[in-house]
Backbone as a ProteinNet text record, in pm:
[ID]
protein_1_A
[PRIMARY]
MYLFFDTETTGLPSGPVSAYNKWPRIIQIGWLLIDENKDIKSKNSFIIKPVGYNIPERVIKIHGITMKRALEEGVELDYALHRFLSDVNFARLLVAHNIAYDYGVVRGELLRKNIPDFLKGYSQFCTMTSKPILDYCKSFRANGSRQCPSLSELYFLLFGEKLNNAHDALTDAEACADCYFELKRIGFL
[TERTIARY]
10087.7	9968.2	9979.3	9841.7	9842.2	9751.8	9799.4	9722.4	9663.2	9530.6	9476.1	9408.4	9457.1	9389	9372.9	9275.1	9244.1	9218.2	9220.8	9186.8	9119.1	9018.1	8932	8996.4	9007.8	9095	9035.9	9093.4	9060.6	9089.4	9166.9	9200.9	9324.2	9386.4	9522.9	9634.1	9772	9871.9	9915.4	9991.2	10049.4	10186.7	10254.2	10404.1	10443.7	10600	10623.8	10585.4	10572.9	10524.7	10611.1	10725.6	10801.3	10786.5	10684.8	10644.3	10485.6	10478.1	10346.4	10219.6	10258.8	10159.9	10098.6	10162.5	10095.9	10027.3	10015.5	9956.4	9824.9	9701.6	9555.1	9557.8	9444	9419.2	9341.7	9339.6	9278.1	9134.5	9011.6	8892	8838.5	8875.9	8843.8	8958	8988.3	9066.9	9015.3	9031.9	8955.5	9066	9070.7	9165.7	9124.2	9176.2	9163.5	9291.1	9325	9433.5	9368.6	9451	9402.1	9522.2	9493.8	9588.3	9607.1	9701.6	9729.3	9600.3	9522.2	9388.6	9272.8	9309.6	9191.4	9107.6	9135.9	9064.3	9095.6	8983.7	9010.6	9037.9	9143.4	9203.7	9165.8	9150.2	9095.4	9036.8	8918.2	8856.8	8813.8	8886.4	8839.9	8816.7	8742	8700.1	8670.7	8740.6	8721.1	8721.5	8607.1	8603.3	8667.6	8758.7	8849.1	8781.3	8764.2	8714.3	8832.2	8780.3	8871.6	8886.3	9040.9	9079.1	9176.7	9128.4	9220.7	9174	9115.8	9090.2	8940.9	8889.3	8748.7	8775.4	8663.9	8636.4	8585.5	8648.1	8606	8472.5	8390.3	8290.4	8291.2	8400.8	8444.5	8467.9	8527.1	8551.9	8464.4	8352.6	8246.4	8151.2	8152.4	8076.1	8133.7	8245.7	8332.2	8287.4	8326.7	8314	8206.6	8126.2	7994.6	8019.7	8130.3	8140.3	8166.6	8057.3	8036.8	8123.9	8136.8	8182.3	8102.5	7970	7887.8	7888.3	7891.5	7907.9	8038.7	8161.4	8293.1	8306.3	8238.5	8249.6	8166	8057.3	7964.3	7993.9	8033.1	8088.9	8247.5	8303.6	8452.9	8562.6	8671.2	8738.3	8871.7	8937	9078	9157.8	9225	9344.2	9429.9	9459.7	9566.6	9541.5	9409	9335.3	9352.6	9280.4	9279.5	9410.5	9513.2	9660.2	9729.5	9693.5	9751.5	9693.4	9555.3	9483.8	9547.3	9564.2	9606.2	9766.7	9849.2	9989.1	10005	9901.8	9896.6	9869.6	9786.9	9780.2	9859.7	9929.6	10046.9	10166.6	10181.9	10295.3	10266	10155	10129.9	10142.9	10156.2	10161.2	10298.8	10293.9	10430.7	10425.2	10292	10268.6	10152.8	10197.9	10092.5	10020.3	9910	9831.9	9740.5	9739.1	9638.6	9632.3	9494.1	9491.1	9538	9662.2	9733.4	9801.3	9875.4	9940.2	10032.4	10094.7	10194.9	10101.2	9983.9	9899.9	9856.4	9786.2	9754.2	9855.5	9975.6	10076.5	10101.8	10135.9	10191.5	10098.8	9970.5	9859.5	9881.1	9892.4	9918.5	10057.2	10147.9	10274.2	10291.7	10199.3	10209.9	10133	10045.2	9978.6	10078.7	10153.8	10230.5	10342.8	10391.5	10490.1	10425.5	10298.5	10233.6	10238.8	10217	10214.9	10358.3	10447.2	10596.6	10592.1	10525.5	10533.5	10622.1	10723.5	10821.7	10723.7	10768.5	10704.2	10752.3	10627.3	10661.8	10635.7	10583.9	10537.9	10649.3	10752.4	10864.7	10920.1	10931.2	11040.8	10946.3	10803.6	10715.8	10716.6	10702.8	10691.7	10547.9	10540.4	10407.9	10377.7	10233.5	10199	10088.2	10076.6	9978.6	9900	9753.8	9673.6	9632.4	9683.4	9655.4	9784.6	9911.7	10028.4	10125	10108.2	10183.8	10180.4	10279.4	10281.4	10194	10161.4	10069.4	9931.6	9905.3	9767	9753.5	9873.4	9850.7	9838.8	9901.1	9911.3	9774.3	9704.9	9582.2	9473.7	9483.6	9373.2	9400.7	9528.7	9553.4	9466.4	9485.4	9399.4	9257.9	9199.4	9051.5	9018.2	9147.7	9125	9131.9	9020.5	9028.9	9150	9207.1	9336.7	9459.5	9435.9	9585.5	9643.2	9578.7	9637.6	9692.2	9798.6	9827.8	9797.1	9692.3	9642.3	9617.1	9651.6	9610.4	9477.9	9412	9252.1	9233.5	9099.6	9044.7	9009.7	8994.9	8941.1	8822.5	8716	8593.9	8621.4	8698.3	8728.3	8768.1	8895.7	8977.7	8838	8788.6	8673.7	8577.8	8538.3	8424	8504.7	8625.7	8687.9	8713.1	8749.9	8759	8619.4	8531.2	8420.8	8283.7	8281.4	8157.8	8067.8	8084.6	8002.3	8047.8	7949.1	7988.3	8018.4	8137.2	8158.7	8075.1	7987.9	7883.3	7961	7915.4	7972.9	8112.4	8152.2	8290.7	8308.4	8438.4	8492.1	8429	8411.2	8417.6	8537.2	8613.2	8736.7	8729.6	8646.6	8649	8604.6	8499	8474.5	8547.3	8639.3	8764.6	8884.1	8900.1	8993.4	8938.2	8835.6	8738.4	8794.5	8729.7	8748.2	8896	8986.8	9129.6	9176.2	9135.6	9167.6	9100.6	8968.3	8918.1	8967.3	9013.1	9090.1	9235.4	9315.5	9438	9424.4	9325.3	9313.7	9271.4	9166	9133	9235.5	9316.8	9443.2	9544.7	9542.7	9634.7	9552	9463	9398.7	9388.7	9375.2	9397.3	9526.9	9645.6	9773.3	9838.8	9765.7	9848.9	9944.5	9930.9	10024.4	10077
307.8	356.9	494.3	565	704.7	780.8	911.1	999.5	1100.5	1117.9	1221.6	1312	1441.8	1546.3	1695.8	1757.2	1887.8	1964	2113.7	2205.4	2301.6	2347.3	2490.1	2573.3	2703.3	2797.7	2925.4	3013.1	3176.4	3256.2	3174	3271.5	3240.2	3332.5	3297.8	3357.2	3301.3	3359.2	3473.9	3552.7	3682.7	3707.5	3577.7	3566	3411.4	3417.5	3254.8	3186.3	3037.6	2984	2974.6	3008.9	3046.5	3156	3232.6	3367.4	3325	3207.1	3144.9	3231.2	3354.2	3447.4	3499.3	3500.3	3542.7	3432.5	3324.2	3212.7	3183.7	3152.5	3133.2	3010.1	3014.6	2929.5	2802.1	2703.4	2594.8	2588.9	2585.9	2582.5	2449.5	2351.1	2220.3	2138.6	2044.5	1935.9	1816.7	1755.8	1625.1	1537	1408.2	1304.9	1178	1099.9	947.5	889.9	780	704.9	552.7	548.7	450.6	357.2	214.3	124.7	118.5	29.9	-12.3	-89.9	-122.8	-190.3	-95.5	28.1	129.2	126.1	24.8	18.2	141.5	189.2	314.6	256.5	290.4	236.7	360.4	471.9	583.3	691.4	757.2	863.2	963.9	1087.4	1163.6	1303.9	1394.5	1512.7	1604.4	1717.7	1789	1927.3	1995.6	2140.1	2174.8	2294.3	2346.1	2461.9	2472.7	2573.2	2684.2	2801.4	2897.9	2968.8	2955.4	3047.8	3155.6	3278.4	3379	3445.2	3407.9	3442.2	3443.1	3508.1	3505.7	3445.2	3380.6	3333.9	3447.9	3501	3594.4	3570.2	3664.6	3651.1	3592.8	3647.2	3610.9	3468	3400.5	3273.3	3180.7	3239.6	3168.6	3134	3207.6	3232.2	3106.6	3097.9	2949.5	2830.2	2811.3	2683.9	2639.6	2762.2	2770.1	2750.4	2754.8	2727.6	2870	2879.6	2997.4	3016.3	3115.2	3131.3	3033.4	3068.9	2983.4	2835.9	2781.9	2647.2	2600.2	2671.8	2615	2624.4	2720.9	2714.3	2605.3	2573.1	2444.8	2318.7	2303.7	2190.6	2141.6	2263.9	2236.5	2167.9	2107.8	2034.6	2131.2	2121	2200.2	2142.8	2231.9	2213.6	2115.6	2104.1	2015.3	1866.2	1834.5	1716.3	1667.3	1752.8	1723.6	1709.3	1790.5	1784.9	1640.7	1618.3	1451.6	1368.6	1375.9	1263.9	1244.5	1378.6	1389.2	1323.1	1358.1	1317.4	1174	1100.5	971.4	889.5	942.3	872.3	908.2	1016.9	1047.8	929.4	896.5	800.8	674.1	646.1	509.4	522.9	665	687.1	667.5	649.6	672.9	785.5	813.8	935.4	1022.7	1154.2	1284.6	1311.8	1327.8	1366.8	1478.8	1593.8	1688.3	1777.8	1833.8	1937.9	2070.3	2117.1	2218.1	2179.4	2076.9	2041.7	2153.9	2226.3	2338.5	2407.9	2450.4	2532.7	2449.3	2337.3	2245.6	2235.8	2164.2	2130.9	2268.7	2390.1	2500.4	2535.1	2508.8	2562.3	2471.5	2348.8	2222.9	2278.6	2300.2	2353.1	2467.1	2584.2	2693	2668.8	2568.9	2539.1	2463.7	2363.6	2299.8	2397.4	2509.1	2601.6	2689.3	2722.9	2792.7	2737.7	2577.4	2508.7	2442.7	2469.4	2440.9	2279.7	2231.3	2061.1	2066	1982.7	1952	1943.3	1962.8	1930.2	1777.5	1702.7	1572.4	1532.5	1631	1613.6	1612.8	1675.3	1719	1618.5	1483.8	1388.3	1288.6	1318.5	1213.1	1275.4	1184.5	1201.3	1260.2	1357.9	1438.2	1437.4	1439.8	1433.7	1539.7	1613.6	1723.7	1714.9	1692.7	1662.7	1817.7	1905.5	2008.4	2068.6	2060.3	2113.8	2005.3	1861.1	1773.4	1778.6	1742.7	1733.8	1646.9	1521.8	1445.6	1507.1	1572.6	1622.2	1747.9	1836.5	1921.4	1883.1	1779.4	1727.5	1653.4	1590.6	1523.4	1630.9	1753.6	1831.5	1951.8	1957.2	2040.1	1954.7	1820.4	1730.9	1773.5	1854.8	1880.1	2039.1	2118.6	2250.2	2290.9	2369.3	2416.2	2504.4	2575.1	2641.9	2576.7	2440.3	2372.9	2422	2503.9	2556.4	2451.7	2509.3	2378.8	2474.2	2524.9	2579.5	2478.1	2511	2429.6	2411.1	2280.7	2277.9	2268.2	2334.2	2335.7	2186.3	2150.1	2005.3	1975.8	2072.8	2043.6	2017.4	2099.1	2065.6	1941.2	1911.7	1765.7	1651.4	1681	1572.3	1558.1	1683.6	1660.3	1617.8	1624.6	1586.3	1429.8	1385	1238.5	1162.1	1210.9	1137	1199.1	1317.2	1343	1387.8	1396.4	1466.1	1558.2	1640.3	1780.8	1715.7	1795.4	1756.2	1811.7	1733.2	1802.7	1810.9	1911.3	1963.3	1993.5	2059.2	2107.9	2204.5	2213.4	2290.8	2256.5	2120.9	2052.3	1964.3	1952.1	1918.5	1778	1696.8	1569.2	1534.6	1602.4	1577.6	1593.8	1727.1	1734.9	1640.6	1578.4	1476.7	1339.3	1309.6	1202.6	1210.7	1348.8	1349.9	1355.7	1404.2	1397.9	1254.6	1182.3	1025.5	965	1005.6	952.6	976.8	1132	1149.3	1100	1088.5	1026	894.1	790.8	640.4	609.5	707	704.2	748.3	850.4	893.9	766.7	694.6	587.2	467.5	431.3	347.5	353.8	506.1	533.6	527.2	548.3	528.2	677.3	781.6	912.5	925.5	826.1	826.7	687.2
5968.2	5966	5939.7	5899.9	5861.9	5948.5	5973.8	6056.4	5963.9	5955.2	5869.3	5965.9	5960.9	6025.7	5995.5	6051.2	6037.3	6129.6	6140.3	6228.8	6201	6274.3	6252	6346.4	6303.6	6393	6401.2	6437.8	6484.2	6368.2	6248.6	6150.3	6077.6	6018.7	5945.6	6027.6	6010.2	6080.4	6033.5	6108.5	6067.2	6102.8	6092.9	6108.1	6112.2	6116	6120.8	6235.8	6227.3	6342.9	6457	6435.4	6565.6	6650.8	6583.3	6666.7	6691.8	6767.4	6790.4	6836.9	6885	6922.5	6806.4	6688.4	6577.9	6498.5	6532.1	6468.8	6540.8	6452.2	6505.7	6629.9	6693.3	6783.4	6744.6	6765.7	6741.2	6789.8	6719.3	6773.2	6779.7	6675.4	6671.1	6604.3	6639.7	6578.3	6558.2	6456.8	6420.6	6359.9	6367.2	6313.6	6302.2	6217.5	6202.1	6186.9	6263	6236.8	6166.4	6038.3	5968.6	5929.2	5938	5897.4	5742.5	5696.1	5552.6	5480.1	5550.3	5521.1	5496.6	5550.1	5558.8	5666.2	5755.7	5864.8	5977.1	6019.7	6127	6256.2	6316.1	6453.2	6567.8	6498.2	6609.5	6536.3	6585.1	6541.5	6620.9	6631.2	6700	6666.6	6744.2	6712.1	6858.9	6860.9	6995	6951.2	6992	7029.8	7125.2	7121.7	7196.4	7279.5	7427.7	7507.5	7504	7446.1	7420	7581.9	7601.2	7732.1	7683.3	7704.7	7705	7547.8	7475.2	7359.8	7304.6	7195.9	7128.9	7014.6	6959.3	6819.1	6732.3	6650.8	6541.5	6476.5	6468	6375.1	6213.9	6174	6041	6035.5	6122.8	6131.4	6143.8	6243.7	6296.3	6159.3	6076.6	5947.2	5847.6	5898.5	5818.8	5866.8	5986	6052.8	6146.5	6176.7	6249	6406	6467.4	6603.1	6669.8	6756.9	6830.4	6981.6	7017.2	7167.3	7263.1	7230.4	7330.4	7317.7	7199.5	7175.5	7221.9	7170.1	7222.2	7387.8	7443.9	7586.4	7639.4	7591.2	7663	7605.2	7492.3	7447.2	7450.4	7451.3	7434.7	7567.4	7527.5	7609	7617.8	7738.2	7739.6	7642.5	7594.3	7483.7	7514.5	7626.9	7706.3	7684.5	7681.8	7690	7543.4	7431.5	7309.2	7223.4	7288.4	7226.5	7283.9	7401.3	7458	7370.6	7353	7274	7132.5	7075.1	6936.9	6927.1	7025.1	7029.8	7051.1	7124.6	7167.6	7025.7	6958.9	6817.8	6725.9	6706.8	6625.7	6639.2	6776	6796.2	6718	6663.7	6614.2	6447.9	6424.3	6259.3	6213.9	6052.1	6007.3	5903.1	5879.6	5805.7	5817.9	5840.1	5881.7	5733.4	5733.5	5607.4	5635.1	5561.4	5562.2	5470.5	5428.5	5335.3	5346.6	5302.2	5348.8	5488.2	5486.2	5609.3	5642.8	5581.7	5646.2	5726.1	5709.9	5795.8	5919.4	5892.5	6013.8	6091	6057.9	6116.4	6206.2	6142.7	6202.2	6300.2	6292.6	6394.3	6509.9	6512	6594.2	6659.7	6569.2	6641.9	6738.2	6692	6767.9	6904.9	6908.1	7044	7127.9	7076.1	7132.2	7197.9	7123.3	7189.9	7287	7268.4	7371.9	7507.8	7512.1	7611.5	7650	7597.4	7626.4	7600.8	7526.9	7484.8	7364.8	7395.3	7267.2	7133.2	7030.7	6890.4	6841.6	6885.6	6857.8	6697.8	6656.5	6486.3	6383.9	6444.7	6327.3	6286.9	6360.6	6307.1	6216.3	6181	6097.6	5962.6	5860.4	5730.9	5724.3	5608.6	5597.2	5433.3	5432.8	5269.1	5280.6	5189.4	5152.4	5057.1	5069.6	4974.1	4899.4	4920	4845.2	4771.1	4806.3	4728.3	4652.7	4688.4	4636.8	4495.9	4425.5	4282.2	4233.4	4252	4210.8	4218.8	4312.2	4320.3	4232.2	4224.4	4095.2	4011.6	3942.9	3818.1	3794.3	3873.2	3871.1	3845.6	3930.7	3924.7	3791	3753.3	3609.7	3478.1	3488	3384.9	3362	3464.8	3470.3	3428.3	3468.2	3428.7	3278.2	3224.1	3097.8	3059.5	3149.9	3125.2	3156.1	3194	3248.4	3364.9	3457	3560.4	3663.1	3739	3855	3988.2	3995.7	4137.5	4211.4	4340.3	4452.5	4466	4459.7	4499.9	4647.3	4660.6	4788	4827.1	4933.5	4961.8	4902	4907	4822.4	4675.2	4615.8	4473.4	4444.4	4527.8	4510.7	4527.3	4631.1	4664.1	4542.2	4492.7	4375.2	4242.8	4221.6	4117	4109.3	4226.5	4265.9	4256.9	4336.6	4360.3	4292	4212.3	4154.5	4230.9	4353.3	4463.1	4528.9	4601.4	4681.8	4830.4	4865.7	5013.5	5116.9	5187.6	5278.1	5400.3	5461.6	5615.7	5612.1	5488.6	5479.2	5600.5	5657.4	5773.3	5885.7	5907.9	6032.8	6043.5	6122.1	6139.8	6102.6	6186	6145.3	6001.6	5967.2	5810.8	5719.3	5739.9	5649.7	5645.9	5778.4	5772.3	5709.8	5732.5	5651.4	5496.5	5454.2	5314.8	5266.7	5336.9	5317.2	5302.5	5388.5	5364.2	5285.2	5226.1	5124.8	4989.3	4961.6	4850	4842.3	4963.9	4937	4897.3	4961.1	4927.4	4801.3	4739.7	4605.8	4512.6	4540.9	4459.8	4452.5	4542.6	4540.1	4471.3	4479	4403.1	4244.8	4174.3	4064.8	4021.9	4096.4	4052.8	4061.7	4132.8	4112.5	4230.8	4323.5	4439	4462.8
[MASK]
+++++++++++++++++++++++++++++++++++++++++++++++++++++++++++++++++++++++++++++++++++++++++++++++++++++++++++++++++++++++++++++++++++++++++++++++++++++++++++++++++++++++++++++++++++++++++++++

């Protein structure tokens, strides 16, 4: 099974993931657990209730999750992490767009909670930085650059449609899954 996931956060890291206090906090986590037949076995999205930190205005402009909304709709981080790790147990491959970032953010939260990093033993695939993705996107660029695509760009290249509601963790996880399976279908993976 595949686990596609995404996070929306308080910003960007300012140090290595081992220095978890320099990594952003999760504001929203979304994921899908999908089997080989593309059947969704689990689909979850949680806004996290911020405890001991604020959501900067600059990131609210990106994902739209305000402190008020997070405090009203959010769940405890422990609950969301427990649900996420429960589904990870069924996966053989973790997939994300910029997986180094999303994995790092989740790992930072696990370290803060003194929870073992259960993700490190799993195979991972990145729909942003992997060579087949870069090769696919290169063929569409006039200058032939191998620049990493945004998820919205990759989605548009594959489906000819704008990705609506980007920067919602579940929407982005769903788009990541759509892109991954389409790239497999057309023979790039």
